[in-house]
Structure formats: structure tokens, C-alpha cells
Amino acid sequence: MAEILVTLSDDGEAYLGLAGTAPPEVRESVALDALEEAEGLPALDSIVLDFDFYGRLVGIRVTSGASSALSPALLDAAEPG
């Protein structure tokens, strides 16, 4: 099973690291708030996808309102960050 490192800050930000236990090296980030669908899905306003040098998805950032964008199970497993 792939390991996902979830961290949650006191100010409501969260990070889902998809590259194992170490923080991933990010080359490019893409915010989803510009998508047309963001109007219908408020969580998209705060989600940013992080990609590595090879263009692989290595992380997902929730810039605010993590409790609204993520499932309770992910939040319960989160480490302070």
C-alpha cells in the first residue's frame, strides 16, 4: 500500500505527501481555483497540486479550510505541520 503523509497546521492548511515519508521536491504547482468547476465545488478554491521534476503528482496542498476539503479519516490521521 502506498504511504500518504498528511500534515495539518493550526491555521487550517493541510498537505498530503504522495511521495512517501519525506517531503517531496516540487518543481511546479497548479492551483485548481481557476477551473470552471471551482464555482460548484468550493473545495477546489483551496487545492493546489504539486508535481516533481518528471511531472509526477507528488503532493496535494489545501491552502485553507482543510476540514471542509478533506475527509475526517485523513484529518484524524494527520500529523502537526
XYZ file of C-alpha atoms in Angstrom:
81
model
C 0.000 0.000 0.000
C 1.264 3.478 -0.838
C 2.111 5.678 2.106
C 0.500 9.112 2.293
C 1.898 11.610 4.771
C -0.812 14.024 5.914
C 0.136 17.133 7.860
C -2.268 19.708 9.274
C -1.348 23.187 10.509
C -3.132 25.186 13.185
C -4.341 27.709 10.594
C -6.342 25.138 8.609
C -3.809 24.238 5.913
C -3.079 20.611 5.080
C -0.554 18.777 2.927
C -0.935 15.286 1.512
C 2.508 13.997 0.557
C 2.204 11.253 -2.027
C 5.917 10.508 -2.424
C 6.478 8.595 0.816
C 7.545 9.845 4.214
C 9.967 12.588 3.126
C 8.615 15.925 1.916
C 8.625 15.814 -1.884
C 10.771 18.024 -4.080
C 8.290 20.153 -6.011
C 9.077 21.576 -9.429
C 5.688 23.006 -10.353
C 2.387 23.685 -8.624
C -1.033 24.079 -10.214
C -3.901 25.756 -8.356
C -7.359 24.412 -9.115
C -9.270 27.583 -8.278
C -9.134 28.695 -11.928
C -11.134 25.702 -13.153
C -14.695 26.327 -14.270
C -15.883 23.615 -11.874
C -14.480 25.570 -8.896
C -17.715 27.542 -8.689
C -19.708 24.372 -7.973
C -17.118 22.723 -5.722
C -15.880 25.218 -3.125
C -13.037 22.891 -2.034
C -11.324 23.447 -5.403
C -10.660 27.071 -4.404
C -8.112 25.906 -1.854
C -6.476 22.900 -3.585
C -3.045 23.051 -5.240
C -1.425 20.068 -6.994
C 2.363 19.680 -6.661
C 4.439 17.936 -9.349
C 8.051 16.738 -9.315
C 10.775 17.191 -11.954
C 9.314 14.363 -14.041
C 5.778 15.763 -13.992
C 4.520 13.212 -11.477
C 1.968 14.226 -8.863
C 3.803 14.209 -5.518
C 1.524 16.201 -3.257
C -1.751 17.974 -2.716
C -1.899 21.213 -0.743
C -5.057 22.518 0.862
C -4.354 26.197 1.438
C -7.319 26.857 3.747
C -10.327 25.098 5.188
C -8.820 21.614 5.332
C -11.754 20.427 7.433
C -14.092 21.340 4.561
C -11.953 19.851 1.785
C -10.679 16.592 3.325
C -12.380 13.571 4.793
C -12.472 13.154 8.580
C -10.345 9.986 8.269
C -7.493 11.916 6.638
C -7.738 14.709 9.213
C -7.721 12.199 12.092
C -4.515 10.637 10.713
C -2.788 13.979 10.156
C 0.401 14.989 11.921
C 1.002 18.551 13.115
C 2.713 20.561 10.434
